[in-house]
Each structure stands twice: as structure tokens, then as C-alpha cells.
Amino acid sequence: MRRFFVEHPIKEEQVALKGKEHKHLSRVLRIKKGDSVILFDGSGKDFIGKVIKITENSSTIRIEKIAESNTESPLDLTLIMGIIKGKTMEEIIRHVTELGVRSILPIFTERSIPKWGKEEQKKRVKRWQIIAKEAAKQCGRTKPPEIFTILSFSKAISIKEDGIHLIFWEEETKGLKKILESVKYDNMISIAIGPEGGFSKEEIEDAEKKGWIPVSLGKRILRAETAAITAAALIQHIFGDLGE
Ligand code: SAM
């Protein structure tokens, strides 16, 4: 059954899809009156219903059943991602959404190449939120990951969050496997991945002082996007639900 995202919390029995979601339903997928679809609003529930009306500007769905989703990982995984130039951030957001990451915090680090003003930052975050919703819709998640506004590296590592904090550094000798064997299971994990140029030694030292554990992904240097996707997948496999 096809899934459609509704921007507001679904409370009514009949929901009218408009704009992009309506076009996708009626023109791209050519769904007809009487067909069943799933709506989701980011609350963690699936709203299963039937299309009862399609006009030029909207498609109306009558909700028939509400189901709790089982596509969310039990692991509360946050990705803190050094901003990369081009469209690579979009690629990362798409993939880590599929991997069940719950929150994404984009950060400017010492070696981040893009230098965006406030307006551009807002525009980017908005675009990434749309991408997260699209990816959630495609992979069957009912809650798109939360994408936070961009912070500086120092602010991000100073946030007092519970759980395990891992900072991925290609110069570290202790591997993820060893580190995860030595820590107690926790359902909250934050992972930090650097931009193209990586984290500086000073950034790693600052993070360590704040309780972050430097971790290696092995002997080869991975591109930032490969590192983010690999780290999310490995952790989701060990502590979450990937591969179950
Ligand atoms: N500093 C490097 C350079 O310019 O040669 C490479 C940085 S790497 C492309 C980008 C990010 O991916 C790093 O900051 C780190 O978080 C992660 N990363 C890549 N390879 C890694 C590895 N083998 N172990 C741990 N982290 C890695």
C-alpha cells in the first residue's frame, strides 16, 4: 500500500491531501477512488484508509484503521554530521533515515567548507527536512528523523545528553567493535562524523574532555558519507534492529 505524508497531526476521519502529495497520489501513481492508502503524520502511527474523492486540487481519504508502527528502531541514534559541500548532505540524510537514525544534527566544524549565512542555513535545514520525510515515506517509517538547526562543533559536543557518545576519527587505533564490547548497552547513542577534511586533533581533544570516545572504523579512510552510513549501520546492527 502506498504511503503519504500529512503535514498536520491527523485527528479527523477524513483527510484531504493537497500539493505535492496529492499530485503524487493522483498523477504519478494514478491511484483511483476506492484504493487503499496509508497516511502518516510523524506521530508514529499509520492511518490506513480509502480514497473517497479525487479532484483537480485534492485527494480525500477516509481513515478506516489506525495502527502502531513497528518500523522504528528501539535505538535512539543521533548523527552529528560535519557539513559537507554539494549535495552529499542530502545523500547522507536519505540513507541514514533508511537506517533508522532518530535525529540528525548538522554542524560547522573547523574544516567545513560551506560558510552559510543564517538565511541559507534555514533554507538548507528546510530542504533536509523534506528529504528526511521523503526517505521516511519511501522506507516505511512513520516518524521522519528530526533535523535540528545547524550548530557549531563546540556547541554540539557540549550538549548534555545521556547515553554513549562516539566521535569517529581516522587516526584512532581503537576500533568500534572493541569500544562497543567495553561499554554497557544503552539505547541512546550519539555519533559524530567529520566533513571531507575530517576533525582536527584539537576538536578530538575537546570532545574527549566532554566525554566523547574517539573510535576507528578500520585502517582505510572512508569518505565522510561512507563513514556516516557505515557507522549508523554497524551501530544499528549491534544495538538496534538492523539485520533482525
Ligand atoms: N582527515 C582526512 C583527510 O582529509 O584525509 C579524512 C576525513 S574523512 C574523509 C571524513 C570523516 O569520516 C572523518 O572525520 C571521520 O569522522 C570519518 N572517517 C573516515 N574514515 C574513518 C576511519 N577509518 N575511522 C574513523 N572515522 C573515519
mmCIF file of C-alpha atoms and ligand atoms in Angstrom:
data_model
loop_
_atom_site.group_PDB
_atom_site.id
_atom_site.type_symbol
_atom_site.label_atom_id
_atom_site.label_comp_id
_atom_site.label_asym_id
_atom_site.label_seq_id
_atom_site.Cartn_x
_atom_site.Cartn_y
_atom_site.Cartn_z
ATOM 1 C CA MET A 1 0.000 0.000 0.000
ATOM 2 C CA ARG A 2 1.316 3.455 -0.896
ATOM 3 C CA ARG A 3 2.214 5.891 1.883
ATOM 4 C CA PHE A 4 1.589 9.641 2.000
ATOM 5 C CA PHE A 5 2.818 12.219 4.459
ATOM 6 C CA VAL A 6 0.386 14.663 6.085
ATOM 7 C CA GLU A 7 1.901 17.869 7.456
ATOM 8 C CA HIS A 8 -0.526 18.285 10.363
ATOM 9 C CA PRO A 9 -1.401 15.803 13.140
ATOM 10 C CA ILE A 10 -4.212 13.592 11.811
ATOM 11 C CA LYS A 11 -7.250 13.926 14.078
ATOM 12 C CA GLU A 12 -10.132 13.901 11.641
ATOM 13 C CA GLU A 13 -11.798 10.934 9.999
ATOM 14 C CA GLN A 14 -11.337 12.385 6.529
ATOM 15 C CA VAL A 15 -8.085 13.905 5.346
ATOM 16 C CA ALA A 16 -7.584 15.979 2.204
ATOM 17 C CA LEU A 17 -4.148 15.662 0.620
ATOM 18 C CA LYS A 18 -3.074 18.727 -1.316
ATOM 19 C CA GLY A 19 0.006 19.956 -3.189
ATOM 20 C CA LYS A 20 2.850 17.519 -3.858
ATOM 21 C CA GLU A 21 1.331 14.551 -2.032
ATOM 22 C CA HIS A 22 -1.965 14.948 -3.940
ATOM 23 C CA LYS A 23 -0.108 15.156 -7.275
ATOM 24 C CA HIS A 24 1.974 12.137 -6.378
ATOM 25 C CA LEU A 25 -1.125 10.118 -5.471
ATOM 26 C CA SER A 26 -3.335 11.124 -8.388
ATOM 27 C CA ARG A 27 -0.978 11.908 -11.277
ATOM 28 C CA VAL A 28 2.215 9.963 -10.663
ATOM 29 C CA LEU A 29 0.806 6.804 -9.051
ATOM 30 C CA ARG A 30 -2.634 7.128 -10.680
ATOM 31 C CA ILE A 31 -4.366 5.908 -7.550
ATOM 32 C CA LYS A 32 -8.138 5.811 -8.006
ATOM 33 C CA LYS A 33 -11.222 6.314 -5.862
ATOM 34 C CA GLY A 34 -11.718 3.171 -3.740
ATOM 35 C CA ASP A 35 -7.997 2.343 -3.491
ATOM 36 C CA SER A 36 -6.461 1.856 -0.059
ATOM 37 C CA VAL A 37 -3.522 4.011 1.085
ATOM 38 C CA ILE A 38 -1.581 4.717 4.274
ATOM 39 C CA LEU A 39 -1.216 8.205 5.716
ATOM 40 C CA PHE A 40 1.351 9.140 8.355
ATOM 41 C CA ASP A 41 1.926 12.383 10.214
ATOM 42 C CA GLY A 42 5.176 11.807 12.094
ATOM 43 C CA SER A 43 3.387 10.666 15.261
ATOM 44 C CA GLY A 44 4.495 7.037 14.940
ATOM 45 C CA LYS A 45 1.117 5.761 13.735
ATOM 46 C CA ASP A 46 -0.069 4.502 10.369
ATOM 47 C CA PHE A 47 -3.523 5.729 9.296
ATOM 48 C CA ILE A 48 -4.938 3.224 6.836
ATOM 49 C CA GLY A 49 -7.790 4.472 4.686
ATOM 50 C CA LYS A 50 -9.618 4.546 1.361
ATOM 51 C CA VAL A 51 -9.560 7.279 -1.261
ATOM 52 C CA ILE A 52 -13.120 8.591 -1.443
ATOM 53 C CA LYS A 53 -12.700 11.597 -3.723
ATOM 54 C CA ILE A 54 -10.130 12.944 -6.179
ATOM 55 C CA THR A 55 -10.449 16.427 -7.659
ATOM 56 C CA GLU A 56 -8.023 18.670 -9.545
ATOM 57 C CA ASN A 57 -6.549 20.053 -6.307
ATOM 58 C CA SER A 58 -7.015 17.439 -3.631
ATOM 59 C CA SER A 59 -7.484 13.768 -2.799
ATOM 60 C CA THR A 60 -9.720 12.880 0.140
ATOM 61 C CA ILE A 61 -9.009 9.801 2.220
ATOM 62 C CA ARG A 62 -11.358 8.305 4.800
ATOM 63 C CA ILE A 63 -9.404 6.742 7.677
ATOM 64 C CA GLU A 64 -10.573 3.225 8.482
ATOM 65 C CA LYS A 65 -7.881 1.909 10.809
ATOM 66 C CA ILE A 66 -5.060 3.265 12.944
ATOM 67 C CA ALA A 67 -2.058 1.009 13.503
ATOM 68 C CA GLU A 68 1.022 1.428 15.696
ATOM 69 C CA SER A 69 4.147 1.324 13.572
ATOM 70 C CA ASN A 70 6.805 -1.312 14.107
ATOM 71 C CA THR A 71 9.344 0.221 11.764
ATOM 72 C CA GLU A 72 11.065 2.403 14.365
ATOM 73 C CA SER A 73 14.287 1.095 15.872
ATOM 74 C CA PRO A 74 14.407 0.734 19.667
ATOM 75 C CA LEU A 75 17.738 2.563 19.493
ATOM 76 C CA ASP A 76 17.718 6.333 19.889
ATOM 77 C CA LEU A 77 20.566 7.077 17.491
ATOM 78 C CA THR A 78 21.673 10.640 16.755
ATOM 79 C CA LEU A 79 24.023 11.533 13.918
ATOM 80 C CA ILE A 80 26.084 14.683 14.388
ATOM 81 C CA MET A 81 27.342 15.416 10.910
ATOM 82 C CA GLY A 82 30.056 17.839 9.814
ATOM 83 C CA ILE A 83 28.612 19.811 6.912
ATOM 84 C CA ILE A 84 29.917 18.792 3.511
ATOM 85 C CA LYS A 85 29.726 20.739 0.290
ATOM 86 C CA GLY A 86 27.440 19.933 -2.639
ATOM 87 C CA LYS A 87 24.508 17.592 -2.332
ATOM 88 C CA THR A 88 26.276 14.970 -0.215
ATOM 89 C CA MET A 89 24.402 16.003 2.938
ATOM 90 C CA GLU A 90 21.158 15.138 1.148
ATOM 91 C CA GLU A 91 22.519 11.720 0.259
ATOM 92 C CA ILE A 92 23.563 11.102 3.877
ATOM 93 C CA ILE A 93 20.156 12.177 5.227
ATOM 94 C CA ARG A 94 18.378 9.863 2.817
ATOM 95 C CA HIS A 95 20.498 6.837 3.723
ATOM 96 C CA VAL A 96 20.622 7.304 7.484
ATOM 97 C CA THR A 97 16.838 7.800 7.525
ATOM 98 C CA GLU A 98 16.530 4.358 5.955
ATOM 99 C CA LEU A 99 18.916 3.049 8.610
ATOM 100 C CA GLY A 100 16.601 4.276 11.366
ATOM 101 C CA VAL A 101 18.586 7.239 12.729
ATOM 102 C CA ARG A 102 16.264 9.219 15.003
ATOM 103 C CA SER A 103 17.917 12.667 14.937
ATOM 104 C CA ILE A 104 20.409 14.484 12.775
ATOM 105 C CA LEU A 105 22.361 17.479 13.976
ATOM 106 C CA PRO A 106 24.340 19.217 11.224
ATOM 107 C CA ILE A 107 27.423 21.064 12.454
ATOM 108 C CA PHE A 108 30.031 23.501 11.203
ATOM 109 C CA THR A 109 33.489 22.263 12.112
ATOM 110 C CA GLU A 110 36.919 23.821 11.765
ATOM 111 C CA ARG A 111 37.346 22.242 8.338
ATOM 112 C CA SER A 112 33.795 22.576 6.969
ATOM 113 C CA ILE A 113 33.990 24.169 3.538
ATOM 114 C CA PRO A 114 30.490 25.740 3.232
ATOM 115 C CA LYS A 115 30.156 29.034 5.073
ATOM 116 C CA TRP A 116 26.451 29.797 5.007
ATOM 117 C CA GLY A 117 24.690 32.789 6.498
ATOM 118 C CA LYS A 118 21.583 32.375 8.672
ATOM 119 C CA GLU A 119 19.127 32.524 5.737
ATOM 120 C CA GLU A 120 20.995 29.896 3.730
ATOM 121 C CA GLN A 121 21.253 27.680 6.829
ATOM 122 C CA LYS A 122 17.471 27.876 7.334
ATOM 123 C CA LYS A 123 16.892 27.048 3.661
ATOM 124 C CA ARG A 124 19.196 24.024 3.826
ATOM 125 C CA VAL A 125 17.633 22.652 7.019
ATOM 126 C CA LYS A 126 14.164 23.012 5.476
ATOM 127 C CA ARG A 127 15.321 21.152 2.375
ATOM 128 C CA TRP A 128 16.909 18.387 4.510
ATOM 129 C CA GLN A 129 13.658 18.042 6.480
ATOM 130 C CA ILE A 130 11.780 17.488 3.209
ATOM 131 C CA ILE A 131 14.343 14.888 2.166
ATOM 132 C CA ALA A 132 14.016 13.101 5.527
ATOM 133 C CA LYS A 133 10.228 12.987 5.117
ATOM 134 C CA GLU A 134 10.530 11.635 1.574
ATOM 135 C CA ALA A 135 13.011 8.978 2.696
ATOM 136 C CA ALA A 136 10.790 8.033 5.652
ATOM 137 C CA LYS A 137 7.841 7.682 3.312
ATOM 138 C CA GLN A 138 9.814 5.505 0.914
ATOM 139 C CA CYS A 139 11.205 3.149 3.575
ATOM 140 C CA GLY A 140 8.009 2.781 5.615
ATOM 141 C CA ARG A 141 8.989 4.818 8.674
ATOM 142 C CA THR A 142 6.194 6.654 10.428
ATOM 143 C CA LYS A 143 8.492 9.166 12.106
ATOM 144 C CA PRO A 144 10.977 11.027 9.937
ATOM 145 C CA PRO A 145 14.174 11.803 11.828
ATOM 146 C CA GLU A 146 14.287 15.175 13.477
ATOM 147 C CA ILE A 147 16.726 17.509 11.725
ATOM 148 C CA PHE A 148 17.987 20.202 14.053
ATOM 149 C CA THR A 149 19.203 23.643 13.145
ATOM 150 C CA ILE A 150 22.913 23.866 12.404
ATOM 151 C CA LEU A 151 25.229 24.282 15.402
ATOM 152 C CA SER A 152 28.954 24.838 15.808
ATOM 153 C CA PHE A 153 31.116 21.833 16.711
ATOM 154 C CA SER A 154 31.826 23.188 20.201
ATOM 155 C CA LYS A 155 28.132 23.768 20.964
ATOM 156 C CA ALA A 156 27.174 20.337 19.655
ATOM 157 C CA ILE A 157 29.709 18.416 21.753
ATOM 158 C CA SER A 158 28.735 20.385 24.847
ATOM 159 C CA ILE A 159 25.072 19.318 24.765
ATOM 160 C CA LYS A 160 24.490 17.224 27.855
ATOM 161 C CA GLU A 161 22.736 14.171 26.509
ATOM 162 C CA ASP A 162 22.530 10.770 28.182
ATOM 163 C CA GLY A 163 23.988 7.692 26.546
ATOM 164 C CA ILE A 164 27.126 6.788 24.649
ATOM 165 C CA HIS A 165 28.974 9.423 22.619
ATOM 166 C CA LEU A 166 31.268 8.260 19.832
ATOM 167 C CA ILE A 167 33.397 10.505 17.655
ATOM 168 C CA PHE A 168 34.773 8.844 14.540
ATOM 169 C CA TRP A 169 38.394 9.644 13.865
ATOM 170 C CA GLU A 170 40.561 8.015 11.213
ATOM 171 C CA GLU A 171 43.689 8.445 13.382
ATOM 172 C CA GLU A 172 42.245 6.500 16.303
ATOM 173 C CA THR A 173 43.534 2.959 16.866
ATOM 174 C CA LYS A 174 40.640 1.600 18.950
ATOM 175 C CA GLY A 175 38.008 0.132 16.662
ATOM 176 C CA LEU A 176 34.239 0.375 17.029
ATOM 177 C CA LYS A 177 33.968 -3.365 17.740
ATOM 178 C CA LYS A 178 36.322 -3.143 20.732
ATOM 179 C CA ILE A 179 34.716 0.011 22.072
ATOM 180 C CA LEU A 180 31.193 -1.399 21.868
ATOM 181 C CA GLU A 181 32.305 -4.583 23.623
ATOM 182 C CA SER A 182 33.613 -2.498 26.504
ATOM 183 C CA VAL A 183 30.571 -0.224 27.011
ATOM 184 C CA LYS A 184 27.328 -1.136 28.718
ATOM 185 C CA TYR A 185 24.291 -1.340 26.454
ATOM 186 C CA ASP A 186 22.473 1.949 26.234
ATOM 187 C CA ASN A 187 19.560 2.763 23.972
ATOM 188 C CA MET A 188 20.849 6.304 23.406
ATOM 189 C CA ILE A 189 23.886 6.703 21.209
ATOM 190 C CA SER A 190 25.294 9.804 19.513
ATOM 191 C CA ILE A 191 27.818 9.501 16.715
ATOM 192 C CA ALA A 192 29.877 12.349 15.262
ATOM 193 C CA ILE A 193 31.331 12.220 11.746
ATOM 194 C CA GLY A 194 33.615 14.887 10.332
ATOM 195 C CA PRO A 195 33.413 16.680 6.970
ATOM 196 C CA GLU A 196 35.669 15.990 3.929
ATOM 197 C CA GLY A 197 38.756 17.278 5.711
ATOM 198 C CA GLY A 198 37.989 15.420 8.954
ATOM 199 C CA PHE A 199 38.142 16.663 12.539
ATOM 200 C CA SER A 200 41.248 18.450 13.771
ATOM 201 C CA LYS A 201 43.290 16.965 16.650
ATOM 202 C CA GLU A 202 42.133 19.878 18.844
ATOM 203 C CA GLU A 203 38.483 19.100 18.106
ATOM 204 C CA ILE A 204 39.013 15.468 19.087
ATOM 205 C CA GLU A 205 40.746 16.534 22.312
ATOM 206 C CA ASP A 206 37.911 18.953 23.151
ATOM 207 C CA ALA A 207 35.334 16.253 22.509
ATOM 208 C CA GLU A 208 37.228 13.783 24.712
ATOM 209 C CA LYS A 209 37.172 16.298 27.563
ATOM 210 C CA LYS A 210 33.382 16.398 27.212
ATOM 211 C CA GLY A 211 33.066 12.602 27.440
ATOM 212 C CA TRP A 212 33.153 11.637 23.763
ATOM 213 C CA ILE A 213 35.024 8.422 22.865
ATOM 214 C CA PRO A 214 37.204 8.531 19.714
ATOM 215 C CA VAL A 215 36.581 5.495 17.531
ATOM 216 C CA SER A 216 38.076 3.975 14.389
ATOM 217 C CA LEU A 217 36.213 2.332 11.537
ATOM 218 C CA GLY A 218 39.314 0.470 10.427
ATOM 219 C CA LYS A 219 42.529 1.114 8.563
ATOM 220 C CA ARG A 220 41.099 2.654 5.436
ATOM 221 C CA ILE A 221 39.996 6.272 5.283
ATOM 222 C CA LEU A 222 36.371 6.403 4.226
ATOM 223 C CA ARG A 223 34.648 9.310 2.571
ATOM 224 C CA ALA A 224 32.530 11.211 5.066
ATOM 225 C CA GLU A 225 29.291 9.868 3.567
ATOM 226 C CA THR A 226 30.567 6.269 3.618
ATOM 227 C CA ALA A 227 31.692 6.733 7.234
ATOM 228 C CA ALA A 228 28.288 8.132 8.323
ATOM 229 C CA ILE A 229 26.308 5.367 6.642
ATOM 230 C CA THR A 230 28.682 2.612 7.824
ATOM 231 C CA ALA A 231 28.751 3.834 11.425
ATOM 232 C CA ALA A 232 24.947 4.137 11.536
ATOM 233 C CA ALA A 233 24.516 0.666 10.003
ATOM 234 C CA LEU A 234 27.017 -1.054 12.309
ATOM 235 C CA ILE A 235 25.565 0.511 15.453
ATOM 236 C CA GLN A 236 22.006 -0.157 14.359
ATOM 237 C CA HIS A 237 23.030 -3.784 13.763
ATOM 238 C CA ILE A 238 24.717 -4.224 17.153
ATOM 239 C CA PHE A 239 22.404 -2.151 19.376
ATOM 240 C CA GLY A 240 19.324 -1.545 17.220
ATOM 241 C CA ASP A 241 17.227 -3.551 14.768
ATOM 242 C CA LEU A 242 19.191 -3.715 11.504
ATOM 243 C CA GLY A 243 19.505 -7.282 10.266
ATOM 244 C CA GLU A 244 16.864 -8.662 12.599
HETATM 245 N N1 SAM B 1 41.199 13.849 7.514
HETATM 246 C C1 SAM B 1 41.056 13.023 6.429
HETATM 247 C C2 SAM B 1 41.711 13.539 5.202
HETATM 248 O O1 SAM B 1 41.431 14.660 4.768
HETATM 249 O O2 SAM B 1 42.465 12.735 4.682
HETATM 250 C C3 SAM B 1 39.751 12.298 6.092
HETATM 251 C C4 SAM B 1 38.472 12.666 6.684
HETATM 252 S S1 SAM B 1 37.182 11.520 6.273
HETATM 253 C C5 SAM B 1 37.056 11.763 4.562
HETATM 254 C C6 SAM B 1 35.710 12.235 6.876
HETATM 255 C C7 SAM B 1 35.208 11.677 8.192
HETATM 256 O O3 SAM B 1 34.875 10.319 8.070
HETATM 257 C C8 SAM B 1 36.181 11.737 9.344
HETATM 258 O O4 SAM B 1 36.163 12.984 10.004
HETATM 259 C C9 SAM B 1 35.693 10.627 10.263
HETATM 260 O O5 SAM B 1 34.660 11.075 11.100
HETATM 261 C C10 SAM B 1 35.140 9.613 9.270
HETATM 262 N N2 SAM B 1 36.097 8.546 8.940
HETATM 263 C C11 SAM B 1 36.573 8.218 7.727
HETATM 264 N N3 SAM B 1 37.363 7.140 7.785
HETATM 265 C C12 SAM B 1 37.392 6.751 9.091
HETATM 266 C C13 SAM B 1 38.033 5.691 9.790
HETATM 267 N N4 SAM B 1 38.805 4.820 9.186
HETATM 268 N N5 SAM B 1 37.824 5.620 11.122
HETATM 269 C C14 SAM B 1 37.037 6.508 11.763
HETATM 270 N N6 SAM B 1 36.422 7.519 11.158
HETATM 271 C C15 SAM B 1 36.577 7.651 9.823
#
